[in-house]
mmCIF file with all atom_site columns, C-alpha atoms in Angstrom:
data_model
loop_
_atom_site.group_PDB
_atom_site.id
_atom_site.type_symbol
_atom_site.label_atom_id
_atom_site.label_alt_id
_atom_site.label_comp_id
_atom_site.label_asym_id
_atom_site.label_entity_id
_atom_site.label_seq_id
_atom_site.pdbx_PDB_ins_code
_atom_site.Cartn_x
_atom_site.Cartn_y
_atom_site.Cartn_z
_atom_site.occupancy
_atom_site.B_iso_or_equiv
_atom_site.pdbx_formal_charge
_atom_site.auth_seq_id
_atom_site.auth_comp_id
_atom_site.auth_asym_id
_atom_site.auth_atom_id
_atom_site.pdbx_PDB_model_num
ATOM 1   C CA . MET A 1 1   ? 135.377 115.682 131.639 1.00 50.00 ? 1   MET A CA 1
ATOM 2   C CA . SER A 1 2   ? 131.730 114.723 131.309 1.00 56.00 ? 2   SER A CA 1
ATOM 3   C CA . VAL A 1 3   ? 130.108 114.834 127.885 1.00 60.00 ? 3   VAL A CA 1
ATOM 4   C CA . PRO A 1 4   ? 126.397 115.680 127.957 1.00 59.00 ? 4   PRO A CA 1
ATOM 5   C CA . ALA A 1 5   ? 124.048 113.136 126.422 1.00 65.00 ? 5   ALA A CA 1
ATOM 6   C CA . LEU A 1 6   ? 122.681 113.988 123.002 1.00 68.00 ? 6   LEU A CA 1
ATOM 7   C CA . ARG A 1 7   ? 118.858 114.028 122.974 1.00 69.00 ? 7   ARG A CA 1
ATOM 8   C CA . VAL A 1 8   ? 117.698 112.203 119.837 1.00 72.00 ? 8   VAL A CA 1
ATOM 9   C CA . VAL A 1 9   ? 114.211 113.125 118.676 1.00 69.00 ? 9   VAL A CA 1
ATOM 10  C CA . HIS A 1 10  ? 112.590 112.111 115.391 1.00 60.00 ? 10  HIS A CA 1
ATOM 11  C CA . ASP A 1 11  ? 110.691 115.037 113.918 1.00 64.00 ? 11  ASP A CA 1
ATOM 12  C CA . THR A 1 12  ? 107.572 113.488 112.418 1.00 58.00 ? 12  THR A CA 1
ATOM 13  C CA . GLY A 1 13  ? 105.785 116.772 111.966 1.00 68.00 ? 13  GLY A CA 1
ATOM 14  C CA . ALA A 1 14  ? 102.257 117.170 113.252 1.00 81.00 ? 14  ALA A CA 1
ATOM 15  C CA . VAL A 1 15  ? 100.303 113.924 113.470 1.00 85.00 ? 15  VAL A CA 1
ATOM 16  C CA . ASP A 1 16  ? 96.591  114.533 112.868 1.00 92.00 ? 16  ASP A CA 1
ATOM 17  C CA . LEU A 1 17  ? 94.831  111.314 113.810 1.00 94.00 ? 17  LEU A CA 1
ATOM 18  C CA . ALA A 1 18  ? 91.367  112.646 112.911 1.00 95.00 ? 18  ALA A CA 1
ATOM 19  C CA . VAL A 1 19  ? 92.428  113.440 109.337 1.00 96.00 ? 19  VAL A CA 1
ATOM 20  C CA . ALA A 1 20  ? 94.279  110.106 109.112 1.00 96.00 ? 20  ALA A CA 1
ATOM 21  C CA . GLU A 1 21  ? 91.156  108.259 110.302 1.00 96.00 ? 21  GLU A CA 1
ATOM 22  C CA . ASP A 1 22  ? 88.999  110.019 107.684 1.00 97.00 ? 22  ASP A CA 1
ATOM 23  C CA . ALA A 1 23  ? 91.552  109.157 104.994 1.00 97.00 ? 23  ALA A CA 1
ATOM 24  C CA . ALA A 1 24  ? 91.631  105.517 106.138 1.00 97.00 ? 24  ALA A CA 1
ATOM 25  C CA . ARG A 1 25  ? 87.844  105.386 105.984 1.00 97.00 ? 25  ARG A CA 1
ATOM 26  C CA . THR A 1 26  ? 87.868  106.809 102.433 1.00 97.00 ? 26  THR A CA 1
ATOM 27  C CA . PHE A 1 27  ? 90.657  104.438 101.403 1.00 96.00 ? 27  PHE A CA 1
ATOM 28  C CA . LEU A 1 28  ? 88.929  101.307 102.737 1.00 96.00 ? 28  LEU A CA 1
ATOM 29  C CA . THR A 1 29  ? 85.574  102.319 101.267 1.00 96.00 ? 29  THR A CA 1
ATOM 30  C CA . ALA A 1 30  ? 87.222  102.915 97.868  1.00 97.00 ? 30  ALA A CA 1
ATOM 31  C CA . LEU A 1 31  ? 88.557  99.344  98.039  1.00 96.00 ? 31  LEU A CA 1
ATOM 32  C CA . GLY A 1 32  ? 85.042  97.989  98.602  1.00 96.00 ? 32  GLY A CA 1
ATOM 33  C CA . VAL A 1 33  ? 85.370  97.303  102.331 1.00 95.00 ? 33  VAL A CA 1
ATOM 34  C CA . ASP A 1 34  ? 81.958  97.580  104.029 1.00 94.00 ? 34  ASP A CA 1
ATOM 35  C CA . LEU A 1 35  ? 82.602  99.568  107.210 1.00 95.00 ? 35  LEU A CA 1
ATOM 36  C CA . ASP A 1 36  ? 79.000  99.237  108.407 1.00 94.00 ? 36  ASP A CA 1
ATOM 37  C CA . SER A 1 37  ? 79.772  95.899  110.063 1.00 91.00 ? 37  SER A CA 1
ATOM 38  C CA . GLU A 1 38  ? 80.137  96.128  113.843 1.00 92.00 ? 38  GLU A CA 1
ATOM 39  C CA . HIS A 1 39  ? 83.526  94.430  113.474 1.00 93.00 ? 39  HIS A CA 1
ATOM 40  C CA . LEU A 1 40  ? 84.830  97.073  111.052 1.00 95.00 ? 40  LEU A CA 1
ATOM 41  C CA . GLN A 1 41  ? 83.284  100.326 112.291 1.00 94.00 ? 41  GLN A CA 1
ATOM 42  C CA . ALA A 1 42  ? 86.329  101.259 114.399 1.00 96.00 ? 42  ALA A CA 1
ATOM 43  C CA . THR A 1 43  ? 88.879  99.971  111.862 1.00 97.00 ? 43  THR A CA 1
ATOM 44  C CA . PRO A 1 44  ? 89.743  103.361 110.288 1.00 97.00 ? 44  PRO A CA 1
ATOM 45  C CA . GLY A 1 45  ? 90.683  104.742 113.711 1.00 97.00 ? 45  GLY A CA 1
ATOM 46  C CA . ARG A 1 46  ? 92.686  101.638 114.600 1.00 96.00 ? 46  ARG A CA 1
ATOM 47  C CA . MET A 1 47  ? 94.430  101.831 111.233 1.00 96.00 ? 47  MET A CA 1
ATOM 48  C CA . ALA A 1 48  ? 95.359  105.506 111.734 1.00 96.00 ? 48  ALA A CA 1
ATOM 49  C CA . ARG A 1 49  ? 96.716  104.863 115.240 1.00 95.00 ? 49  ARG A CA 1
ATOM 50  C CA . ALA A 1 50  ? 98.651  101.786 114.077 1.00 95.00 ? 50  ALA A CA 1
ATOM 51  C CA . TYR A 1 51  ? 100.435 103.682 111.302 1.00 94.00 ? 51  TYR A CA 1
ATOM 52  C CA . ALA A 1 52  ? 101.110 106.631 113.628 1.00 93.00 ? 52  ALA A CA 1
ATOM 53  C CA . GLU A 1 53  ? 102.787 104.179 116.009 1.00 91.00 ? 53  GLU A CA 1
ATOM 54  C CA . LEU A 1 54  ? 104.767 102.536 113.201 1.00 91.00 ? 54  LEU A CA 1
ATOM 55  C CA . PHE A 1 55  ? 106.046 105.942 112.055 1.00 91.00 ? 55  PHE A CA 1
ATOM 56  C CA . THR A 1 56  ? 106.970 107.373 115.481 1.00 89.00 ? 56  THR A CA 1
ATOM 57  C CA . PRO A 1 57  ? 110.185 106.260 117.205 1.00 87.00 ? 57  PRO A CA 1
ATOM 58  C CA . ARG A 1 58  ? 110.672 106.984 120.875 1.00 85.00 ? 58  ARG A CA 1
ATOM 59  C CA . SER A 1 59  ? 113.057 109.790 121.784 1.00 86.00 ? 59  SER A CA 1
ATOM 60  C CA . PHE A 1 60  ? 116.215 108.801 123.654 1.00 86.00 ? 60  PHE A CA 1
ATOM 61  C CA . ASP A 1 61  ? 119.430 110.177 125.107 1.00 87.00 ? 61  ASP A CA 1
ATOM 62  C CA . LEU A 1 62  ? 122.582 109.049 123.329 1.00 87.00 ? 62  LEU A CA 1
ATOM 63  C CA . THR A 1 63  ? 124.851 108.319 126.273 1.00 88.00 ? 63  THR A CA 1
ATOM 64  C CA . THR A 1 64  ? 128.539 107.648 125.744 1.00 91.00 ? 64  THR A CA 1
ATOM 65  C CA . PHE A 1 65  ? 131.320 107.014 128.233 1.00 93.00 ? 65  PHE A CA 1
ATOM 66  C CA . PRO A 1 66  ? 135.085 107.530 128.154 1.00 94.00 ? 66  PRO A CA 1
ATOM 67  C CA . ASN A 1 67  ? 136.937 104.481 126.877 1.00 95.00 ? 67  ASN A CA 1
ATOM 68  C CA . GLU A 1 68  ? 139.348 104.680 129.825 1.00 95.00 ? 68  GLU A CA 1
ATOM 69  C CA . GLU A 1 69  ? 140.547 101.092 129.466 1.00 95.00 ? 69  GLU A CA 1
ATOM 70  C CA . GLY A 1 70  ? 141.340 101.590 125.789 1.00 95.00 ? 70  GLY A CA 1
ATOM 71  C CA . TYR A 1 71  ? 139.023 98.752  124.762 1.00 96.00 ? 71  TYR A CA 1
ATOM 72  C CA . ASP A 1 72  ? 139.772 98.121  121.086 1.00 94.00 ? 72  ASP A CA 1
ATOM 73  C CA . GLU A 1 73  ? 137.840 94.969  120.252 1.00 95.00 ? 73  GLU A CA 1
ATOM 74  C CA . LEU A 1 74  ? 134.477 94.638  118.561 1.00 96.00 ? 74  LEU A CA 1
ATOM 75  C CA . VAL A 1 75  ? 131.289 95.527  120.447 1.00 96.00 ? 75  VAL A CA 1
ATOM 76  C CA . LEU A 1 76  ? 128.326 93.816  118.793 1.00 97.00 ? 76  LEU A CA 1
ATOM 77  C CA . ALA A 1 77  ? 124.601 93.679  119.532 1.00 97.00 ? 77  ALA A CA 1
ATOM 78  C CA . ARG A 1 78  ? 123.090 90.758  117.615 1.00 96.00 ? 78  ARG A CA 1
ATOM 79  C CA . ARG A 1 79  ? 119.516 90.112  116.604 1.00 97.00 ? 79  ARG A CA 1
ATOM 80  C CA . ILE A 1 80  ? 118.074 93.518  117.520 1.00 98.00 ? 80  ILE A CA 1
ATOM 81  C CA . PRO A 1 81  ? 114.368 93.212  116.620 1.00 97.00 ? 81  PRO A CA 1
ATOM 82  C CA . LEU A 1 82  ? 113.485 95.420  113.677 1.00 96.00 ? 82  LEU A CA 1
ATOM 83  C CA . ARG A 1 83  ? 110.183 96.444  112.174 1.00 96.00 ? 83  ARG A CA 1
ATOM 84  C CA . SER A 1 84  ? 109.638 98.978  109.466 1.00 96.00 ? 84  SER A CA 1
ATOM 85  C CA . VAL A 1 85  ? 107.316 99.769  106.586 1.00 96.00 ? 85  VAL A CA 1
ATOM 86  C CA . CYS A 1 86  ? 108.251 99.510  102.922 1.00 95.00 ? 86  CYS A CA 1
ATOM 87  C CA . GLU A 1 87  ? 107.978 102.983 101.440 1.00 94.00 ? 87  GLU A CA 1
ATOM 88  C CA . HIS A 1 88  ? 106.747 101.599 98.101  1.00 95.00 ? 88  HIS A CA 1
ATOM 89  C CA . HIS A 1 89  ? 103.688 99.658  99.355  1.00 94.00 ? 89  HIS A CA 1
ATOM 90  C CA . LEU A 1 90  ? 103.363 100.706 103.015 1.00 94.00 ? 90  LEU A CA 1
ATOM 91  C CA . LEU A 1 91  ? 103.500 97.045  104.013 1.00 94.00 ? 91  LEU A CA 1
ATOM 92  C CA . PRO A 1 92  ? 105.641 95.926  106.963 1.00 94.00 ? 92  PRO A CA 1
ATOM 93  C CA . PHE A 1 93  ? 109.045 94.342  106.820 1.00 95.00 ? 93  PHE A CA 1
ATOM 94  C CA . VAL A 1 94  ? 110.368 92.664  109.946 1.00 97.00 ? 94  VAL A CA 1
ATOM 95  C CA . GLY A 1 95  ? 113.608 91.053  110.936 1.00 97.00 ? 95  GLY A CA 1
ATOM 96  C CA . VAL A 1 96  ? 116.758 91.626  112.940 1.00 98.00 ? 96  VAL A CA 1
ATOM 97  C CA . ALA A 1 97  ? 119.714 93.974  112.859 1.00 98.00 ? 97  ALA A CA 1
ATOM 98  C CA . HIS A 1 98  ? 123.263 93.141  113.914 1.00 98.00 ? 98  HIS A CA 1
ATOM 99  C CA . VAL A 1 99  ? 125.112 96.330  114.829 1.00 98.00 ? 99  VAL A CA 1
ATOM 100 C CA . GLY A 1 100 ? 128.752 96.470  115.861 1.00 97.00 ? 100 GLY A CA 1
ATOM 101 C CA . TYR A 1 101 ? 131.536 98.988  116.269 1.00 97.00 ? 101 TYR A CA 1
ATOM 102 C CA . LEU A 1 102 ? 135.210 99.226  117.164 1.00 97.00 ? 102 LEU A CA 1
ATOM 103 C CA . PRO A 1 103 ? 135.410 101.858 119.929 1.00 97.00 ? 103 PRO A CA 1
ATOM 104 C CA . GLY A 1 104 ? 137.474 104.991 119.627 1.00 96.00 ? 104 GLY A CA 1
ATOM 105 C CA . GLU A 1 105 ? 137.780 107.426 122.528 1.00 95.00 ? 105 GLU A CA 1
ATOM 106 C CA . ARG A 1 106 ? 134.236 106.764 123.766 1.00 94.00 ? 106 ARG A CA 1
ATOM 107 C CA . ILE A 1 107 ? 132.001 103.732 124.210 1.00 94.00 ? 107 ILE A CA 1
ATOM 108 C CA . LEU A 1 108 ? 128.258 103.706 123.717 1.00 93.00 ? 108 LEU A CA 1
ATOM 109 C CA . GLY A 1 109 ? 125.581 102.604 126.170 1.00 90.00 ? 109 GLY A CA 1
ATOM 110 C CA . LEU A 1 110 ? 124.587 99.183  124.796 1.00 90.00 ? 110 LEU A CA 1
ATOM 111 C CA . SER A 1 111 ? 120.837 99.823  124.715 1.00 92.00 ? 111 SER A CA 1
ATOM 112 C CA . LYS A 1 112 ? 121.492 102.755 122.395 1.00 93.00 ? 112 LYS A CA 1
ATOM 113 C CA . LEU A 1 113 ? 122.325 100.404 119.515 1.00 96.00 ? 113 LEU A CA 1
ATOM 114 C CA . ALA A 1 114 ? 118.733 99.148  119.626 1.00 96.00 ? 114 ALA A CA 1
ATOM 115 C CA . ARG A 1 115 ? 117.437 102.699 120.014 1.00 94.00 ? 115 ARG A CA 1
ATOM 116 C CA . ILE A 1 116 ? 119.309 103.813 116.887 1.00 95.00 ? 116 ILE A CA 1
ATOM 117 C CA . VAL A 1 117 ? 117.846 100.895 114.902 1.00 97.00 ? 117 VAL A CA 1
ATOM 118 C CA . GLU A 1 118 ? 114.357 101.913 116.051 1.00 95.00 ? 118 GLU A CA 1
ATOM 119 C CA . HIS A 1 119 ? 115.021 105.592 115.312 1.00 93.00 ? 119 HIS A CA 1
ATOM 120 C CA . PHE A 1 120 ? 115.660 104.935 111.630 1.00 95.00 ? 120 PHE A CA 1
ATOM 121 C CA . SER A 1 121 ? 113.248 102.036 111.098 1.00 96.00 ? 121 SER A CA 1
ATOM 122 C CA . ARG A 1 122 ? 110.117 103.786 112.371 1.00 93.00 ? 122 ARG A CA 1
ATOM 123 C CA . ARG A 1 123 ? 109.322 105.515 109.082 1.00 92.00 ? 123 ARG A CA 1
ATOM 124 C CA . PRO A 1 124 ? 108.630 104.477 105.506 1.00 94.00 ? 124 PRO A CA 1
ATOM 125 C CA . GLN A 1 125 ? 111.929 102.912 104.442 1.00 96.00 ? 125 GLN A CA 1
ATOM 126 C CA . VAL A 1 126 ? 113.930 100.764 102.078 1.00 97.00 ? 126 VAL A CA 1
ATOM 127 C CA . GLN A 1 127 ? 116.246 98.260  103.720 1.00 97.00 ? 127 GLN A CA 1
ATOM 128 C CA . GLU A 1 128 ? 119.355 99.401  101.851 1.00 98.00 ? 128 GLU A CA 1
ATOM 129 C CA . ARG A 1 129 ? 118.978 103.000 103.042 1.00 97.00 ? 129 ARG A CA 1
ATOM 130 C CA . LEU A 1 130 ? 118.109 101.911 106.576 1.00 98.00 ? 130 LEU A CA 1
ATOM 131 C CA . THR A 1 131 ? 121.300 99.844  106.826 1.00 98.00 ? 131 THR A CA 1
ATOM 132 C CA . LYS A 1 132 ? 123.456 102.745 105.682 1.00 98.00 ? 132 LYS A CA 1
ATOM 133 C CA . GLN A 1 133 ? 121.674 105.351 107.828 1.00 97.00 ? 133 GLN A CA 1
ATOM 134 C CA . ILE A 1 134 ? 122.387 103.370 111.011 1.00 97.00 ? 134 ILE A CA 1
ATOM 135 C CA . ALA A 1 135 ? 126.082 102.930 110.125 1.00 98.00 ? 135 ALA A CA 1
ATOM 136 C CA . ASP A 1 136 ? 126.573 106.545 109.037 1.00 97.00 ? 136 ASP A CA 1
ATOM 137 C CA . TRP A 1 137 ? 124.828 107.907 112.132 1.00 94.00 ? 137 TRP A CA 1
ATOM 138 C CA . LEU A 1 138 ? 127.006 105.846 114.476 1.00 95.00 ? 138 LEU A CA 1
ATOM 139 C CA . THR A 1 139 ? 130.125 106.974 112.622 1.00 96.00 ? 139 THR A CA 1
ATOM 140 C CA . ASP A 1 140 ? 129.104 110.637 112.817 1.00 94.00 ? 140 ASP A CA 1
ATOM 141 C CA . HIS A 1 141 ? 128.005 110.655 116.476 1.00 91.00 ? 141 HIS A CA 1
ATOM 142 C CA . VAL A 1 142 ? 130.343 108.182 118.199 1.00 93.00 ? 142 VAL A CA 1
ATOM 143 C CA . GLN A 1 143 ? 133.485 108.417 116.004 1.00 95.00 ? 143 GLN A CA 1
ATOM 144 C CA . PRO A 1 144 ? 134.384 104.723 116.314 1.00 97.00 ? 144 PRO A CA 1
ATOM 145 C CA . LYS A 1 145 ? 137.293 103.132 114.444 1.00 97.00 ? 145 LYS A CA 1
ATOM 146 C CA . GLY A 1 146 ? 134.822 101.041 112.464 1.00 97.00 ? 146 GLY A CA 1
ATOM 147 C CA . VAL A 1 147 ? 131.116 100.250 112.176 1.00 98.00 ? 147 VAL A CA 1
ATOM 148 C CA . GLY A 1 148 ? 129.265 97.245  110.802 1.00 98.00 ? 148 GLY A CA 1
ATOM 149 C CA . VAL A 1 149 ? 125.523 96.843  110.271 1.00 98.00 ? 149 VAL A CA 1
ATOM 150 C CA . VAL A 1 150 ? 123.764 93.786  108.856 1.00 98.00 ? 150 VAL A CA 1
ATOM 151 C CA . ILE A 1 151 ? 120.001 93.618  108.499 1.00 98.00 ? 151 ILE A CA 1
ATOM 152 C CA . GLU A 1 152 ? 118.047 90.432  107.751 1.00 97.00 ? 152 GLU A CA 1
ATOM 153 C CA . ALA A 1 153 ? 114.363 91.043  107.047 1.00 97.00 ? 153 ALA A CA 1
ATOM 154 C CA . GLU A 1 154 ? 111.281 89.543  105.467 1.00 94.00 ? 154 GLU A CA 1
ATOM 155 C CA . HIS A 1 155 ? 109.343 92.012  103.316 1.00 92.00 ? 155 HIS A CA 1
ATOM 156 C CA . THR A 1 156 ? 105.621 91.353  103.203 1.00 91.00 ? 156 THR A CA 1
ATOM 157 C CA . CYS A 1 157 ? 105.411 93.402  99.989  1.00 88.00 ? 157 CYS A CA 1
ATOM 158 C CA . MET A 1 158 ? 107.320 90.497  98.427  1.00 88.00 ? 158 MET A CA 1
ATOM 159 C CA . THR A 1 159 ? 105.959 87.550  100.440 1.00 85.00 ? 159 THR A CA 1
ATOM 160 C CA . LEU A 1 160 ? 102.236 88.394  100.620 1.00 88.00 ? 160 LEU A CA 1
ATOM 161 C CA . ARG A 1 161 ? 101.704 90.070  97.231  1.00 84.00 ? 161 ARG A CA 1
ATOM 162 C CA . GLY A 1 162 ? 103.353 90.270  93.830  1.00 82.00 ? 162 GLY A CA 1
ATOM 163 C CA . VAL A 1 163 ? 105.786 87.375  93.484  1.00 84.00 ? 163 VAL A CA 1
ATOM 164 C CA . GLN A 1 164 ? 104.537 85.859  96.802  1.00 82.00 ? 164 GLN A CA 1
ATOM 165 C CA . ALA A 1 165 ? 107.945 84.404  97.644  1.00 83.00 ? 165 ALA A CA 1
ATOM 166 C CA . ALA A 1 166 ? 107.056 83.214  101.147 1.00 85.00 ? 166 ALA A CA 1
ATOM 167 C CA . GLY A 1 167 ? 109.979 82.771  103.539 1.00 84.00 ? 167 GLY A CA 1
ATOM 168 C CA . THR A 1 168 ? 112.381 84.928  101.530 1.00 89.00 ? 168 THR A CA 1
ATOM 169 C CA . THR A 1 169 ? 114.803 86.968  103.617 1.00 92.00 ? 169 THR A CA 1
ATOM 170 C CA . THR A 1 170 ? 116.711 89.989  102.335 1.00 94.00 ? 170 THR A CA 1
ATOM 171 C CA . VAL A 1 171 ? 120.182 90.665  103.776 1.00 95.00 ? 171 VAL A CA 1
ATOM 172 C CA . THR A 1 172 ? 121.948 94.022  103.523 1.00 97.00 ? 172 THR A CA 1
ATOM 173 C CA . SER A 1 173 ? 125.218 95.200  105.050 1.00 97.00 ? 173 SER A CA 1
ATOM 174 C CA . THR A 1 174 ? 127.235 98.360  105.481 1.00 98.00 ? 174 THR A CA 1
ATOM 175 C CA . LEU A 1 175 ? 130.829 98.305  106.730 1.00 98.00 ? 175 LEU A CA 1
ATOM 176 C CA . LEU A 1 176 ? 132.783 101.469 107.494 1.00 98.00 ? 176 LEU A CA 1
ATOM 177 C CA . GLY A 1 177 ? 136.292 102.250 108.716 1.00 97.00 ? 177 GLY A CA 1
ATOM 178 C CA . THR A 1 178 ? 138.414 99.339  109.915 1.00 97.00 ? 178 THR A CA 1
ATOM 179 C CA . LEU A 1 179 ? 135.591 96.846  109.405 1.00 96.00 ? 179 LEU A CA 1
ATOM 180 C CA . ARG A 1 180 ? 135.610 97.713  105.708 1.00 96.00 ? 180 ARG A CA 1
ATOM 181 C CA . GLU A 1 181 ? 139.359 98.118  105.230 1.00 96.00 ? 181 GLU A CA 1
ATOM 182 C CA . ASP A 1 182 ? 140.774 95.219  107.267 1.00 95.00 ? 182 ASP A CA 1
ATOM 183 C CA . ALA A 1 183 ? 139.889 91.706  106.045 1.00 94.00 ? 183 ALA A CA 1
ATOM 184 C CA . ARG A 1 184 ? 140.410 90.071  109.476 1.00 94.00 ? 184 ARG A CA 1
ATOM 185 C CA . SER A 1 185 ? 138.183 92.604  111.251 1.00 94.00 ? 185 SER A CA 1
ATOM 186 C CA . ARG A 1 186 ? 135.528 92.216  108.558 1.00 94.00 ? 186 ARG A CA 1
ATOM 187 C CA . GLN A 1 187 ? 135.666 88.408  108.891 1.00 94.00 ? 187 GLN A CA 1
ATOM 188 C CA . GLU A 1 188 ? 135.387 88.623  112.684 1.00 94.00 ? 188 GLU A CA 1
ATOM 189 C CA . PHE A 1 189 ? 132.333 90.879  112.387 1.00 95.00 ? 189 PHE A CA 1
ATOM 190 C CA . PHE A 1 190 ? 130.544 88.561  109.966 1.00 95.00 ? 190 PHE A CA 1
ATOM 191 C CA . SER A 1 191 ? 131.517 85.500  112.008 1.00 93.00 ? 191 SER A CA 1
ATOM 192 C CA . LEU A 1 192 ? 130.113 86.995  115.226 1.00 93.00 ? 192 LEU A CA 1
ATOM 193 C CA . THR A 1 193 ? 126.879 88.034  113.517 1.00 93.00 ? 193 THR A CA 1
ATOM 194 C CA . GLY A 1 194 ? 126.437 84.482  112.224 1.00 88.00 ? 194 GLY A CA 1
ATOM 195 C CA . ILE A 1 195 ? 126.487 85.672  108.614 1.00 81.00 ? 195 ILE A CA 1
ATOM 196 C CA . ALA A 1 196 ? 128.858 83.790  106.330 1.00 68.00 ? 196 ALA A CA 1
ATOM 197 C CA . ALA A 1 197 ? 131.186 86.282  104.637 1.00 55.00 ? 197 ALA A CA 1
#
């Protein structure tokens, strides 16, 4: 029996680039930036389009397939590139996500792990919530026996301003199901991600 793919769309509401550009112009002017320079005249528009891109994930079809062979070992995508924006300062944080699961009755198209990371990271975020959202979503939509998500990211709100702790990386993890309950499965997950447990 074929299961139809689930169309995953992020509802961002209406994006009004003209209003965003006006707001960017007002914001930059209020900070003392002289927009009369030829180099800066188009900056408000570029800024509006850049943030619209950062906040808009691409839609995708969540394709799954029957686990006919009964595969019951870990499936892990390591070092999925991740970029998001800190919801407290609207400054970027970038890094990688390691996402794994123990299949149940269905297996997931591998590229969809990266798509799910993008889906939740393309909005103002905090890393802790992002990590949990990815794990919870996989659990709800794929029904695996276990899910593990580790995110390693550098937050420019911490490295470029405030404490200015350059080179600092923040690591968060969420483990669900067997990967949380079984010590050997948890150890295997962390070992394969390259994170010392």
